[in-house]
CSV table of C-alpha atoms in Angstrom, one decimal:
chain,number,residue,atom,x,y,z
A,1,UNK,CA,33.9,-22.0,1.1
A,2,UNK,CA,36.0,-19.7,-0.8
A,3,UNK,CA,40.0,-20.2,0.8
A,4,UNK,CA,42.1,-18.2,-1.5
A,5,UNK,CA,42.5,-15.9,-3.9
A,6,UNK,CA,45.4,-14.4,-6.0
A,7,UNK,CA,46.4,-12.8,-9.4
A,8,UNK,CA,49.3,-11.3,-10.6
A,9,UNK,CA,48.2,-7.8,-10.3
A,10,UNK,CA,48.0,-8.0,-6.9
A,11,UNK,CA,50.9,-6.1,-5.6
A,12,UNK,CA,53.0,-5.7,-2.4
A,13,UNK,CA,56.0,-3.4,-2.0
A,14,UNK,CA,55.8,-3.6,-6.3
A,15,UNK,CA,56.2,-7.4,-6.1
A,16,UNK,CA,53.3,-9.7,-6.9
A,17,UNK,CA,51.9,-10.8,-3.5
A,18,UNK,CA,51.9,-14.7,-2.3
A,19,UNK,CA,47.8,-15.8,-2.5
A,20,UNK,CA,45.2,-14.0,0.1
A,21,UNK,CA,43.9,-17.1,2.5
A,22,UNK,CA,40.6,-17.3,4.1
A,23,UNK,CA,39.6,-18.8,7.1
A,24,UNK,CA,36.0,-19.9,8.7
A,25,UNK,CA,34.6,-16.8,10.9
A,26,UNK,CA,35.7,-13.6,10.3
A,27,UNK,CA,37.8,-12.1,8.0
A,28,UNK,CA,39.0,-8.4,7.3
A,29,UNK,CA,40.3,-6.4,4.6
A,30,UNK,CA,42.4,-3.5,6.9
A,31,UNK,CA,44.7,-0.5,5.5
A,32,UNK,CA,48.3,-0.4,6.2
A,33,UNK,CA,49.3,1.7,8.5
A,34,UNK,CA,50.7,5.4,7.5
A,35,UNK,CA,48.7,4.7,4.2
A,36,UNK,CA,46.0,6.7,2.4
A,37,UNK,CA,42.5,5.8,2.2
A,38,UNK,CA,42.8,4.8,-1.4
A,39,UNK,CA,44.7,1.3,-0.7
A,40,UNK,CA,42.3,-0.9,-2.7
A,41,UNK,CA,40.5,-2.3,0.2
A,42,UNK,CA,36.8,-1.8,-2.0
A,43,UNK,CA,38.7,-3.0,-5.1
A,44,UNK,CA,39.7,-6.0,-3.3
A,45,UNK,CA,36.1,-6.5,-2.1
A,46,UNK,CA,35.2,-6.0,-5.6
A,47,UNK,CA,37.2,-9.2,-6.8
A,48,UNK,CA,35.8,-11.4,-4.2
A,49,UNK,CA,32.5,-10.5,-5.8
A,50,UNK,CA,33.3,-11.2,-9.2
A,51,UNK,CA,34.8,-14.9,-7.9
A,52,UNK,CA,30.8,-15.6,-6.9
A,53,UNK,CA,29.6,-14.3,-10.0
A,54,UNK,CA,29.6,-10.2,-9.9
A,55,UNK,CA,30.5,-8.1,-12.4
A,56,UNK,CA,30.6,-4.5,-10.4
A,57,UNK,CA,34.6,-5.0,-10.6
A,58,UNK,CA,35.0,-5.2,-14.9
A,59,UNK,CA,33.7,-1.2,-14.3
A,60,UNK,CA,36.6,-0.9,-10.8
A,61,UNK,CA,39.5,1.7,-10.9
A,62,UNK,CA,41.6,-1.4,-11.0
A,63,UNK,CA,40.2,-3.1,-14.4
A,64,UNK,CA,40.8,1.1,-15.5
A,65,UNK,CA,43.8,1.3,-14.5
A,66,UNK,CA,45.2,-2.1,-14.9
A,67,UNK,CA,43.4,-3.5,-17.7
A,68,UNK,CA,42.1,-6.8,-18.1
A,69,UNK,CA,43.1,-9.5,-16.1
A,70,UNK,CA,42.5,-12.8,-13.9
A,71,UNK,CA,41.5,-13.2,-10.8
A,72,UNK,CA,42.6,-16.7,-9.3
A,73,UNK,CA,40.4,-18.8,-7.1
A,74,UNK,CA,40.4,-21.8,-4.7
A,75,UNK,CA,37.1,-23.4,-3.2
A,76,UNK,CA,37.2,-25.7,-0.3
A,77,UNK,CA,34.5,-28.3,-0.1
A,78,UNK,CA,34.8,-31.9,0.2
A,79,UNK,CA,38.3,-30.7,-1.5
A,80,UNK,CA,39.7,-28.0,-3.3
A,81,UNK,CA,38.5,-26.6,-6.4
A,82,UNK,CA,40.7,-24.3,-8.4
A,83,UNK,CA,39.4,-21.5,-10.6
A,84,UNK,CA,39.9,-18.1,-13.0
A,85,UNK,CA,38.1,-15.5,-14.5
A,86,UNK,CA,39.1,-13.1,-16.1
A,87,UNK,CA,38.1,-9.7,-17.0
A,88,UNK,CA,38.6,-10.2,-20.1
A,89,UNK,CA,35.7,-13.0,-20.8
A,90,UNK,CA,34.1,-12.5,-17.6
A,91,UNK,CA,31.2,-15.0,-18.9
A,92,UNK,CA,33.8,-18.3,-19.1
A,93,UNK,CA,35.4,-20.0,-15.9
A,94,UNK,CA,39.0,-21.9,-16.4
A,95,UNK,CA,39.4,-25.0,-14.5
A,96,UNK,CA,43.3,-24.6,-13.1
A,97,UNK,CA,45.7,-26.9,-11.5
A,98,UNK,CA,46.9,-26.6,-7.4
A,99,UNK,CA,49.3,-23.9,-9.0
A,100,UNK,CA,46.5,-21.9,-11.2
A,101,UNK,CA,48.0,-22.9,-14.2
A,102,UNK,CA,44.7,-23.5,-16.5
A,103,UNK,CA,44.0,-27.2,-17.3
A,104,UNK,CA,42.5,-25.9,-21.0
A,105,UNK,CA,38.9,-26.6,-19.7
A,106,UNK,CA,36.0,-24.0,-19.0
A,107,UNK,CA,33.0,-23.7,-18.4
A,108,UNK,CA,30.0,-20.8,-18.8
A,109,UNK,CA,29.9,-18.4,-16.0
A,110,UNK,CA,25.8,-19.5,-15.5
A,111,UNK,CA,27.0,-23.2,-14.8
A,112,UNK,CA,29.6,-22.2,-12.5
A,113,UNK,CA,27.0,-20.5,-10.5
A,114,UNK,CA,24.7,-23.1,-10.6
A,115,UNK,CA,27.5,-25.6,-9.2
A,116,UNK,CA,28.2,-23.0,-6.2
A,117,UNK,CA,24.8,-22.7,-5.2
A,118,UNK,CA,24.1,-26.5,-5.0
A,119,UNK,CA,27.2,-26.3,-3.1
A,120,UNK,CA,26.0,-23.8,-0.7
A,121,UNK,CA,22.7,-25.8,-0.3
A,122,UNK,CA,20.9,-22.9,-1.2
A,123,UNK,CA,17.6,-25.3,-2.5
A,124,UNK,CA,14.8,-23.4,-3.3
A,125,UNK,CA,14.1,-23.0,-7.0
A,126,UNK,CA,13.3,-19.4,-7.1
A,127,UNK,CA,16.2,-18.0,-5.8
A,128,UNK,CA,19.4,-18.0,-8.1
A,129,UNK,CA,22.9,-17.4,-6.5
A,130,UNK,CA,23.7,-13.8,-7.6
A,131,UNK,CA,19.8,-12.9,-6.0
A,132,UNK,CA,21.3,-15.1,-2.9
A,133,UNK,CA,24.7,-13.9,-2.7
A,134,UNK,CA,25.1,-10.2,-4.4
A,135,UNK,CA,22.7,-8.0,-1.2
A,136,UNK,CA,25.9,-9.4,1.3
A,137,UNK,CA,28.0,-7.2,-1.1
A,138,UNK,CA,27.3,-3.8,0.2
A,139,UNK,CA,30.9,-2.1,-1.7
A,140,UNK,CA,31.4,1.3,-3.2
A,141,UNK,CA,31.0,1.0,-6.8
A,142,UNK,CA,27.9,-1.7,-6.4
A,143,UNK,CA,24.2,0.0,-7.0
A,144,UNK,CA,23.1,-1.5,-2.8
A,145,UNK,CA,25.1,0.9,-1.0
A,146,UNK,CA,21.8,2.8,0.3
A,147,UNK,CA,22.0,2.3,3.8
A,148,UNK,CA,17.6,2.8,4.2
A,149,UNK,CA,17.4,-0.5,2.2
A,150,UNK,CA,19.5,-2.8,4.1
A,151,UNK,CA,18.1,-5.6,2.7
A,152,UNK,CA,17.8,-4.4,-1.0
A,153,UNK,CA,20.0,-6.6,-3.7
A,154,UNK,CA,19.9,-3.9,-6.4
A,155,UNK,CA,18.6,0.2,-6.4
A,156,UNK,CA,15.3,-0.7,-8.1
A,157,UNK,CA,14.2,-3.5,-5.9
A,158,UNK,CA,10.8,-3.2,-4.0
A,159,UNK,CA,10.9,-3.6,-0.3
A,160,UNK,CA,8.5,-6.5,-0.9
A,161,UNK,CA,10.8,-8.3,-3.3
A,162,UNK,CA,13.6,-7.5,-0.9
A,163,UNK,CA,11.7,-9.2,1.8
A,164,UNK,CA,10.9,-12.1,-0.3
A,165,UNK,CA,14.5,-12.6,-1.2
A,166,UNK,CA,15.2,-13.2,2.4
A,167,UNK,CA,12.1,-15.6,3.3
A,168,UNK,CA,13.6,-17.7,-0.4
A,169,UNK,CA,17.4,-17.7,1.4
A,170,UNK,CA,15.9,-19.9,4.5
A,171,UNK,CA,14.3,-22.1,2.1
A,172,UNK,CA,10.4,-20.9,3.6
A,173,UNK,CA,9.3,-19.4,0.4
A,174,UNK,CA,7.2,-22.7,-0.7
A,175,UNK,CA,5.2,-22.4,2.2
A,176,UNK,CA,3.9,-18.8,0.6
A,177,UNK,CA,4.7,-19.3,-3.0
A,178,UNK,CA,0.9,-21.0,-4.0
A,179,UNK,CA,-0.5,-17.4,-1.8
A,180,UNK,CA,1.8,-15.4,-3.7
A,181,UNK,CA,0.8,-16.1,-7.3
A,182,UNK,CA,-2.8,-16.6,-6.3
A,183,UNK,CA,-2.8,-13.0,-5.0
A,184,UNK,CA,-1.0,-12.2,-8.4
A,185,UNK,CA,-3.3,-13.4,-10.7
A,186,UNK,CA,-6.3,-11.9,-8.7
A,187,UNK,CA,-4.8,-8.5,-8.8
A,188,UNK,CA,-4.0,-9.1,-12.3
A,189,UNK,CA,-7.7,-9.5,-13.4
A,190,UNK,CA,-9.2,-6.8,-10.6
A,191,UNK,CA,-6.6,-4.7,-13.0
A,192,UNK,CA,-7.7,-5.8,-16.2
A,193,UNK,CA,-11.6,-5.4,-14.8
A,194,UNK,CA,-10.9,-1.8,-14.0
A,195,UNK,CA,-8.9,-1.0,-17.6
A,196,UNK,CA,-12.0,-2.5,-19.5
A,197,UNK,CA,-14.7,-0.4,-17.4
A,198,UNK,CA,-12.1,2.8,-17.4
A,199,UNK,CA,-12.0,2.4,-22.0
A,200,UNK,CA,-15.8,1.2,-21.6
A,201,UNK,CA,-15.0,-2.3,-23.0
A,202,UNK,CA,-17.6,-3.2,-20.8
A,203,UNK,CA,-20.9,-1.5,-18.9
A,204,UNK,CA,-20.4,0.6,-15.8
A,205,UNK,CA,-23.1,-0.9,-13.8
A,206,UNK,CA,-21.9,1.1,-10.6
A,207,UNK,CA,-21.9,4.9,-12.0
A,208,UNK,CA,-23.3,6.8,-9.0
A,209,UNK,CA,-26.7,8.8,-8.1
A,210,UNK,CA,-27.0,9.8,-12.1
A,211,UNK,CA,-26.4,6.8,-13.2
A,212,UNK,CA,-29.2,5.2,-10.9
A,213,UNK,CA,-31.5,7.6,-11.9
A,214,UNK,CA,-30.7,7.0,-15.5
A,215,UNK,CA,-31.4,3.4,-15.1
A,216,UNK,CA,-35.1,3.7,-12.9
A,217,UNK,CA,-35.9,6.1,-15.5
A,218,UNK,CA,-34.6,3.7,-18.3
A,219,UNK,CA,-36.5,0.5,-16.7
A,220,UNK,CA,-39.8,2.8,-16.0
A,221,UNK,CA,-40.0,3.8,-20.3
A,222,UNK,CA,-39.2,0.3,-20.6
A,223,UNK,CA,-42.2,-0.9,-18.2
A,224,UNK,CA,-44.4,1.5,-20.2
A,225,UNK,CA,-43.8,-0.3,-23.7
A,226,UNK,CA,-44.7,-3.7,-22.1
A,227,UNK,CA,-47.3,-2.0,-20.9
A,228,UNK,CA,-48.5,-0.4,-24.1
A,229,UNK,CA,-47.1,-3.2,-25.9
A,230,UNK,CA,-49.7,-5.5,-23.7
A,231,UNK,CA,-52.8,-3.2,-24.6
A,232,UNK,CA,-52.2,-3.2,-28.5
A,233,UNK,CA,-52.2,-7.3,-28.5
A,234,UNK,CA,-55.3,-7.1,-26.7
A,235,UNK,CA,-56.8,-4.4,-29.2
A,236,UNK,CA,-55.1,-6.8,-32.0
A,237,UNK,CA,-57.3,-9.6,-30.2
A,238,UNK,CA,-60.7,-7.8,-30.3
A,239,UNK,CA,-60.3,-6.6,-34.1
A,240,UNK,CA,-59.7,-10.2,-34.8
A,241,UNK,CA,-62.8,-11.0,-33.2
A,242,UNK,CA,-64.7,-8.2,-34.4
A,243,UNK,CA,-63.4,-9.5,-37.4
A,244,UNK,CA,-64.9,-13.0,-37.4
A,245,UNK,CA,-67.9,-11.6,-35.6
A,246,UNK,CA,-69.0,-9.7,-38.5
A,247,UNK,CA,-67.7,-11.9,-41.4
A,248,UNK,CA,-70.3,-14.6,-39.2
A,249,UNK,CA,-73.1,-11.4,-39.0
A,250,UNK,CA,-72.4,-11.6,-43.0
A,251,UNK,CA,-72.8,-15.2,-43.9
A,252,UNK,CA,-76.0,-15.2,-42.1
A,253,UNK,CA,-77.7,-12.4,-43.4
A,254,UNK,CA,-76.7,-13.9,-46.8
A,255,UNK,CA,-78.5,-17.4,-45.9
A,256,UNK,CA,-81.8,-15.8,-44.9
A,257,UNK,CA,-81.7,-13.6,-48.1
């Protein structure tokens, strides 16, 4: 779990604070009292984001007014990891010493998350951390704030995709995942099947009364020229006969000339 975090633009009475500790449970970001209601508490919730990966804060009054700078990290696990980003490169993560001074080695932001969310045993393979992690971030200056949506990671997500964010966090998306893109690719060719009847890439069998009527009176002109087509081989039939009938008639009145 994430323990502490510090950096040197943190401030208290104008002096740099000591480093904010965590604990296991609760924990809350409160306003001094006698102070305004612009104290930094969603700033602060802001940096704790961008230590799992957001990146709501590089656009916070404090990055404005500020500028760039690093935020300082410790993880507990089976011991303590120390960490920076910074505003600045917000896609690299410094490896630091107990004392945040940086050991010189980094590593990509999309690595880092990786790590944490085999850390946080987070195992199913269609959920990423940021999906995971970023709907429990519900800040001022973060596109989730709308309070219909509880569940909704970002403004533009579906209710559905909501929903199957939560189902993927308890690791009981497998179980529906085979459904899920079965129903997909049906839906997919039930869409394509009506685009190619709707630009006539294919016959409209199913076209109403009209179109019934269309098609008896279509198979009743087509019965006729079987029909018709039947008596003509049959008159075909008899002039051939006719034929050989009379070229016979011929021969013999030749012979008994």
């Amino acid at each position: 779990m994430l323990i502490e975090i510090w950096s040197p633009v943190f401030k208290k009475n104008g002096k740099t604070r000591e480093p904010i500790q965590f604990h296991p449970g609760l924990n809350v970001i409160m306003g001094m009292d006698l102070a305004d209601n612009s104290i930094g508490k969603s700033s602060s919730l802001l940096a704790i984001d961008f230590i799992f990966g957001g990146n709501s804060y590089l656009k916070s009054i404090a990055v404005k007014k500020l500028g760039d700078h690093p935020i300082y990290f410790c993880f507990q696990f089976e011991k303590k990891f120390y960490f920076a980003r910074d505003t600045a490169k917000p896609d690299i993560i410094t490896y630091c010493n107990d004392d945040y001074s940086p050991t010189g080695e980094t590593m990509p932001l999309e690595i880092f998350l990786d790590k944490l969310k085999k850390r946080y045993h987070l195992d199913s393979p269609y959920l990423s951390f940021r999906l995971a992690m970023s709907g429990f971030f519900r800040i001022a200056g973060k596109n989730n704030q709308n309070t219909d949506f509880p569940l909704q990671v970002y403004s533009s997500q579906k209710s559905s995709e909501s929903i199957t964010t939560l189902i993927q966090l308890f690791n009981l998306y497998d179980n529906i995942a085979r459904y899920k893109e079965r129903l997909k690719d049906k839906s997919d060719q039930l869409t394509t099947f009506r685009n190619a009847r709707k630009y006539a890439f294919i016959s409209n069998l199913v076209g109403g009364k009209k179109q019934f009527e269309a098609n008896v009176s279509e198979i009743k002109d087509w019965n006729m020229i079987y029909h018709i087509s039947k008596i003509l081989s049959k008159i075909k039939l008899t002039l051939m006969i006719l034929r050989k009938i009379n070229k016979k008639s011929n021969l013999e009145i030749l012979s008994w000339s």
